[in-house]
mmCIF file of C-alpha atoms and ligand atoms in Angstrom:
data_model
loop_
_atom_site.group_PDB
_atom_site.id
_atom_site.type_symbol
_atom_site.label_atom_id
_atom_site.label_comp_id
_atom_site.label_asym_id
_atom_site.label_seq_id
_atom_site.Cartn_x
_atom_site.Cartn_y
_atom_site.Cartn_z
ATOM 1 C CA MET A 12 -87.192 169.529 36.801
ATOM 2 C CA ARG A 13 -84.423 168.640 34.383
ATOM 3 C CA ASP A 14 -80.922 169.102 35.763
ATOM 4 C CA PRO A 15 -78.096 168.836 33.171
ATOM 5 C CA HIS A 16 -75.780 167.410 35.840
ATOM 6 C CA ARG A 17 -78.125 164.458 36.374
ATOM 7 C CA VAL A 18 -77.177 161.937 33.708
ATOM 8 C CA ALA A 19 -78.926 158.812 32.457
ATOM 9 C CA VAL A 20 -76.881 156.271 30.508
ATOM 10 C CA LEU A 21 -78.767 154.079 28.018
ATOM 11 C CA ILE A 22 -77.221 150.675 27.298
ATOM 12 C CA SER A 23 -78.114 147.431 25.555
ATOM 13 C CA GLY A 24 -75.273 145.147 26.650
ATOM 14 C CA ARG A 25 -72.059 144.919 28.638
ATOM 15 C CA GLY A 26 -71.898 148.628 29.411
ATOM 16 C CA SER A 27 -68.149 149.213 29.558
ATOM 17 C CA ASN A 28 -68.583 152.830 28.454
ATOM 18 C CA MET A 29 -71.289 153.264 31.095
ATOM 19 C CA ARG A 30 -68.830 152.027 33.735
ATOM 20 C CA ALA A 31 -66.209 154.517 32.538
ATOM 21 C CA LEU A 32 -68.817 157.295 32.712
ATOM 22 C CA VAL A 33 -69.692 156.340 36.295
ATOM 23 C CA GLU A 34 -66.089 155.976 37.432
ATOM 24 C CA MET A 35 -64.821 159.202 35.891
ATOM 25 C CA ALA A 36 -67.762 161.446 36.761
ATOM 26 C CA ARG A 37 -66.625 164.818 38.084
ATOM 27 C CA ASP A 38 -69.133 167.477 37.058
ATOM 28 C CA TYR A 39 -72.123 165.146 36.671
ATOM 29 C CA GLU A 40 -73.702 162.184 38.415
ATOM 30 C CA VAL A 41 -74.993 159.062 36.690
ATOM 31 C CA VAL A 42 -78.317 158.691 38.490
ATOM 32 C CA LEU A 43 -79.998 156.200 36.157
ATOM 33 C CA VAL A 44 -78.906 153.386 33.865
ATOM 34 C CA ALA A 45 -81.685 152.357 31.470
ATOM 35 C CA SER A 46 -81.885 149.562 28.928
ATOM 36 C CA ASN A 47 -84.059 148.066 26.228
ATOM 37 C CA LYS A 48 -82.642 144.666 27.283
ATOM 38 C CA PRO A 49 -83.639 143.574 30.807
ATOM 39 C CA ALA A 50 -80.742 141.047 30.744
ATOM 40 C CA ALA A 51 -78.078 143.650 29.851
ATOM 41 C CA GLU A 52 -74.939 142.884 31.897
ATOM 42 C CA GLY A 53 -74.314 146.520 32.677
ATOM 43 C CA LEU A 54 -77.588 146.773 34.650
ATOM 44 C CA VAL A 55 -76.254 144.377 37.291
ATOM 45 C CA TRP A 56 -73.042 146.374 37.696
ATOM 46 C CA ALA A 57 -74.987 149.631 38.087
ATOM 47 C CA HIS A 58 -77.462 148.119 40.550
ATOM 48 C CA GLU A 59 -74.624 146.763 42.697
ATOM 49 C CA ARG A 60 -73.265 150.292 42.943
ATOM 50 C CA GLY A 61 -76.575 151.672 44.126
ATOM 51 C CA ILE A 62 -77.438 153.379 40.839
ATOM 52 C CA ALA A 63 -81.116 153.283 39.871
ATOM 53 C CA THR A 64 -81.830 151.029 36.906
ATOM 54 C CA TRP A 65 -84.757 150.807 34.525
ATOM 55 C CA ALA A 66 -85.365 148.244 31.799
ATOM 56 C CA ALA A 67 -88.158 147.113 29.526
ATOM 57 C CA GLU A 68 -88.085 144.782 26.536
ATOM 58 C CA SER A 69 -88.452 146.895 23.410
ATOM 59 C CA LYS A 70 -89.299 143.996 21.113
ATOM 60 C CA GLY A 71 -92.947 143.949 20.033
ATOM 61 C CA GLN A 72 -93.587 147.612 20.783
ATOM 62 C CA THR A 73 -93.686 150.484 18.340
ATOM 63 C CA ARG A 74 -90.593 152.635 18.484
ATOM 64 C CA GLU A 75 -92.428 155.616 19.909
ATOM 65 C CA ALA A 76 -94.407 153.605 22.486
ATOM 66 C CA PHE A 77 -91.164 152.273 23.935
ATOM 67 C CA ASP A 78 -89.450 155.646 23.758
ATOM 68 C CA ARG A 79 -92.308 157.269 25.675
ATOM 69 C CA GLN A 80 -91.697 154.812 28.522
ATOM 70 C CA VAL A 81 -87.973 155.593 28.529
ATOM 71 C CA SER A 82 -88.621 159.319 28.482
ATOM 72 C CA ALA A 83 -91.057 159.034 31.415
ATOM 73 C CA ALA A 84 -88.374 157.193 33.430
ATOM 74 C CA LEU A 85 -85.870 159.939 32.620
ATOM 75 C CA GLU A 86 -88.313 162.650 33.704
ATOM 76 C CA ASP A 87 -89.055 160.750 36.937
ATOM 77 C CA HIS A 88 -85.353 160.938 37.817
ATOM 78 C CA GLY A 89 -84.917 164.615 36.946
ATOM 79 C CA ILE A 90 -82.490 163.741 34.163
ATOM 80 C CA GLY A 91 -81.114 166.631 32.126
ATOM 81 C CA THR A 92 -78.488 164.848 30.017
ATOM 82 C CA VAL A 93 -78.776 161.506 28.223
ATOM 83 C CA ALA A 94 -75.685 159.487 27.274
ATOM 84 C CA LEU A 95 -76.186 156.637 24.817
ATOM 85 C CA ALA A 96 -73.500 153.986 25.350
ATOM 86 C CA GLY A 97 -73.918 150.904 23.205
ATOM 87 C CA PHE A 98 -77.676 151.508 23.000
ATOM 88 C CA MET A 99 -78.504 149.356 19.977
ATOM 89 C CA ARG A 100 -81.874 150.810 19.083
ATOM 90 C CA ILE A 101 -82.719 153.649 16.758
ATOM 91 C CA LEU A 102 -84.658 156.313 18.620
ATOM 92 C CA SER A 103 -87.927 157.788 17.331
ATOM 93 C CA PRO A 104 -88.029 161.362 16.034
ATOM 94 C CA TRP A 105 -90.360 162.064 18.997
ATOM 95 C CA PHE A 106 -87.674 161.040 21.511
ATOM 96 C CA VAL A 107 -84.941 162.943 19.687
ATOM 97 C CA GLU A 108 -87.126 166.060 19.790
ATOM 98 C CA GLN A 109 -87.786 165.639 23.532
ATOM 99 C CA TRP A 110 -84.034 165.480 24.278
ATOM 100 C CA ARG A 111 -82.711 167.655 21.468
ATOM 101 C CA GLY A 112 -79.304 169.081 22.238
ATOM 102 C CA ARG A 113 -79.180 167.179 25.547
ATOM 103 C CA MET A 114 -78.325 163.694 24.255
ATOM 104 C CA LEU A 115 -74.870 162.347 23.326
ATOM 105 C CA ASN A 116 -73.628 159.108 21.774
ATOM 106 C CA ILE A 117 -70.243 157.396 21.492
ATOM 107 C CA HIS A 118 -69.429 155.860 18.129
ATOM 108 C CA PRO A 119 -66.424 153.635 17.305
ATOM 109 C CA SER A 120 -65.126 155.502 14.256
ATOM 110 C CA LEU A 121 -63.706 158.864 13.319
ATOM 111 C CA LEU A 122 -66.990 160.445 12.272
ATOM 112 C CA PRO A 123 -68.075 161.460 9.674
ATOM 113 C CA ASN A 124 -66.367 158.263 8.473
ATOM 114 C CA TYR A 125 -68.259 155.014 8.934
ATOM 115 C CA PRO A 126 -71.571 155.753 10.591
ATOM 116 C CA GLY A 127 -73.512 152.555 11.392
ATOM 117 C CA LEU A 128 -72.126 149.089 12.141
ATOM 118 C CA ASP A 129 -68.868 147.172 11.489
ATOM 119 C CA THR A 130 -66.767 150.313 11.670
ATOM 120 C CA HIS A 131 -63.432 148.587 12.378
ATOM 121 C CA ALA A 132 -63.757 146.045 9.552
ATOM 122 C CA ARG A 133 -64.665 148.872 7.184
ATOM 123 C CA ALA A 134 -61.671 150.990 8.244
ATOM 124 C CA LEU A 135 -59.332 148.001 7.733
ATOM 125 C CA ALA A 136 -60.863 147.104 4.360
ATOM 126 C CA ALA A 137 -60.378 150.691 3.191
ATOM 127 C CA GLY A 138 -56.684 150.577 4.132
ATOM 128 C CA ASP A 139 -57.043 153.489 6.561
ATOM 129 C CA GLU A 140 -54.046 154.474 8.658
ATOM 130 C CA ALA A 141 -56.166 155.147 11.719
ATOM 131 C CA GLY A 142 -59.452 154.297 13.326
ATOM 132 C CA GLY A 143 -60.851 155.900 16.426
ATOM 133 C CA CYS A 144 -63.936 157.025 18.247
ATOM 134 C CA SER A 145 -66.200 160.063 18.350
ATOM 135 C CA VAL A 146 -68.689 161.563 20.774
ATOM 136 C CA HIS A 147 -71.506 163.408 19.040
ATOM 137 C CA ILE A 148 -74.870 165.026 19.631
ATOM 138 C CA VAL A 149 -77.766 162.738 18.715
ATOM 139 C CA THR A 150 -80.057 163.882 15.915
ATOM 140 C CA GLU A 151 -82.637 162.056 13.802
ATOM 141 C CA GLU A 152 -79.975 160.972 11.339
ATOM 142 C CA LEU A 153 -77.863 158.019 12.567
ATOM 143 C CA ASP A 154 -74.388 159.034 13.859
ATOM 144 C CA ALA A 155 -74.619 162.369 12.031
ATOM 145 C CA GLY A 156 -74.985 165.040 14.753
ATOM 146 C CA GLU A 157 -72.324 167.576 15.703
ATOM 147 C CA VAL A 158 -69.065 165.914 16.774
ATOM 148 C CA LEU A 159 -67.886 167.128 20.201
ATOM 149 C CA GLY A 160 -64.633 165.183 20.388
ATOM 150 C CA ARG A 161 -62.652 162.388 18.768
ATOM 151 C CA ILE A 162 -59.620 160.259 19.573
ATOM 152 C CA GLU A 163 -57.590 158.813 16.733
ATOM 153 C CA VAL A 164 -56.133 155.306 17.175
ATOM 154 C CA PRO A 165 -53.406 154.184 14.754
ATOM 155 C CA ILE A 166 -54.017 151.014 12.749
ATOM 156 C CA LEU A 167 -51.060 148.651 13.187
ATOM 157 C CA PRO A 168 -49.754 145.998 10.791
ATOM 158 C CA GLY A 169 -51.620 142.737 11.379
ATOM 159 C CA ASP A 170 -54.605 144.436 13.035
ATOM 160 C CA THR A 171 -57.889 142.562 12.902
ATOM 161 C CA PRO A 172 -61.314 144.086 13.549
ATOM 162 C CA GLN A 173 -61.067 142.595 17.067
ATOM 163 C CA SER A 174 -57.618 143.935 17.919
ATOM 164 C CA LEU A 175 -58.544 147.370 16.610
ATOM 165 C CA GLU A 176 -61.828 147.279 18.522
ATOM 166 C CA GLU A 177 -59.976 146.599 21.784
ATOM 167 C CA ARG A 178 -57.678 149.580 21.384
ATOM 168 C CA VAL A 179 -60.490 151.860 20.240
ATOM 169 C CA LEU A 180 -62.605 150.778 23.219
ATOM 170 C CA ALA A 181 -59.857 151.911 25.602
ATOM 171 C CA ALA A 182 -59.882 155.286 23.821
ATOM 172 C CA GLU A 183 -63.698 155.437 24.133
ATOM 173 C CA HIS A 184 -63.415 155.012 27.896
ATOM 174 C CA ALA A 185 -61.095 158.022 28.074
ATOM 175 C CA LEU A 186 -62.999 160.219 25.620
ATOM 176 C CA TYR A 187 -66.620 159.866 26.733
ATOM 177 C CA PRO A 188 -66.227 160.962 30.393
ATOM 178 C CA ARG A 189 -63.954 163.811 29.346
ATOM 179 C CA ILE A 190 -66.521 165.185 26.896
ATOM 180 C CA LEU A 191 -69.461 164.627 29.255
ATOM 181 C CA ASN A 192 -67.733 166.435 32.140
ATOM 182 C CA GLU A 193 -67.384 169.443 29.830
ATOM 183 C CA PHE A 194 -70.794 169.135 28.184
ATOM 184 C CA VAL A 195 -72.848 169.293 31.396
ATOM 185 C CA ASN A 196 -71.418 172.744 32.133
ATOM 186 C CA ILE A 197 -72.402 174.237 28.767
HETATM 187 C C1 LIG B 230 -68.924 150.654 21.907
HETATM 188 O O1 LIG B 230 -67.917 150.326 20.988
HETATM 189 C C2 LIG B 230 -69.649 151.886 21.446
HETATM 190 O O2 LIG B 230 -68.844 152.795 20.779
HETATM 191 C C3 LIG B 230 -70.655 151.317 20.483
HETATM 192 O O3 LIG B 230 -71.076 150.098 21.062
HETATM 193 C C4 LIG B 230 -70.041 149.606 21.920
HETATM 194 C C5 LIG B 230 -70.644 149.437 23.283
HETATM 195 O O4 LIG B 230 -69.766 148.821 24.182
HETATM 196 N N1 LIG B 230 -71.720 152.262 20.246
HETATM 197 P P1 LIG B 230 -70.073 148.889 25.749
HETATM 198 O O5 LIG B 230 -71.463 148.321 25.970
HETATM 199 O O6 LIG B 230 -69.972 150.313 26.179
HETATM 200 O O7 LIG B 230 -69.026 148.021 26.370
#
């Protein structure tokens, strides 16, 4: 049975947002950390804390074949809410349908500005006064689902994509757990 308070976090790399979600959980529990990269750093951190982990290499498989494996792992753990956190793989329409309305993502821009990659460089090149981050519902269209919350981060003179990324990342770590703690009670 799916329980909205049982959360799976999907990662592909270092997993700093996943760590923030684990550490600031109040109304939910992260019961599974799953990855399309068996070597993802974040898996080690989760395992050391006694959180179940699941990983399979996605390369060489069709999108839906891989997604069916992920979905089966989620069902096995009674997951009711999925949090994408640096999961660098586009999900199949099949998977999105399975988890419709129950799957969130964190994106490093003030959506609807700058969906996709290189958000900080694009914000700087455009001369924006602020960057930021957004948590949104995942739909078939990349970074385009309903926005549930955003934090704006001012762009400072001399900012580089890296310096802006660092400050936005700190804002991500505050925003994502806050939104998820609210979302699981809806
Ligand atoms: C974050 O900036 C997130 O917004 C983006 O990918 C990055 C993942 O970082 N989707 P981490 O793995 O959570 O540290």
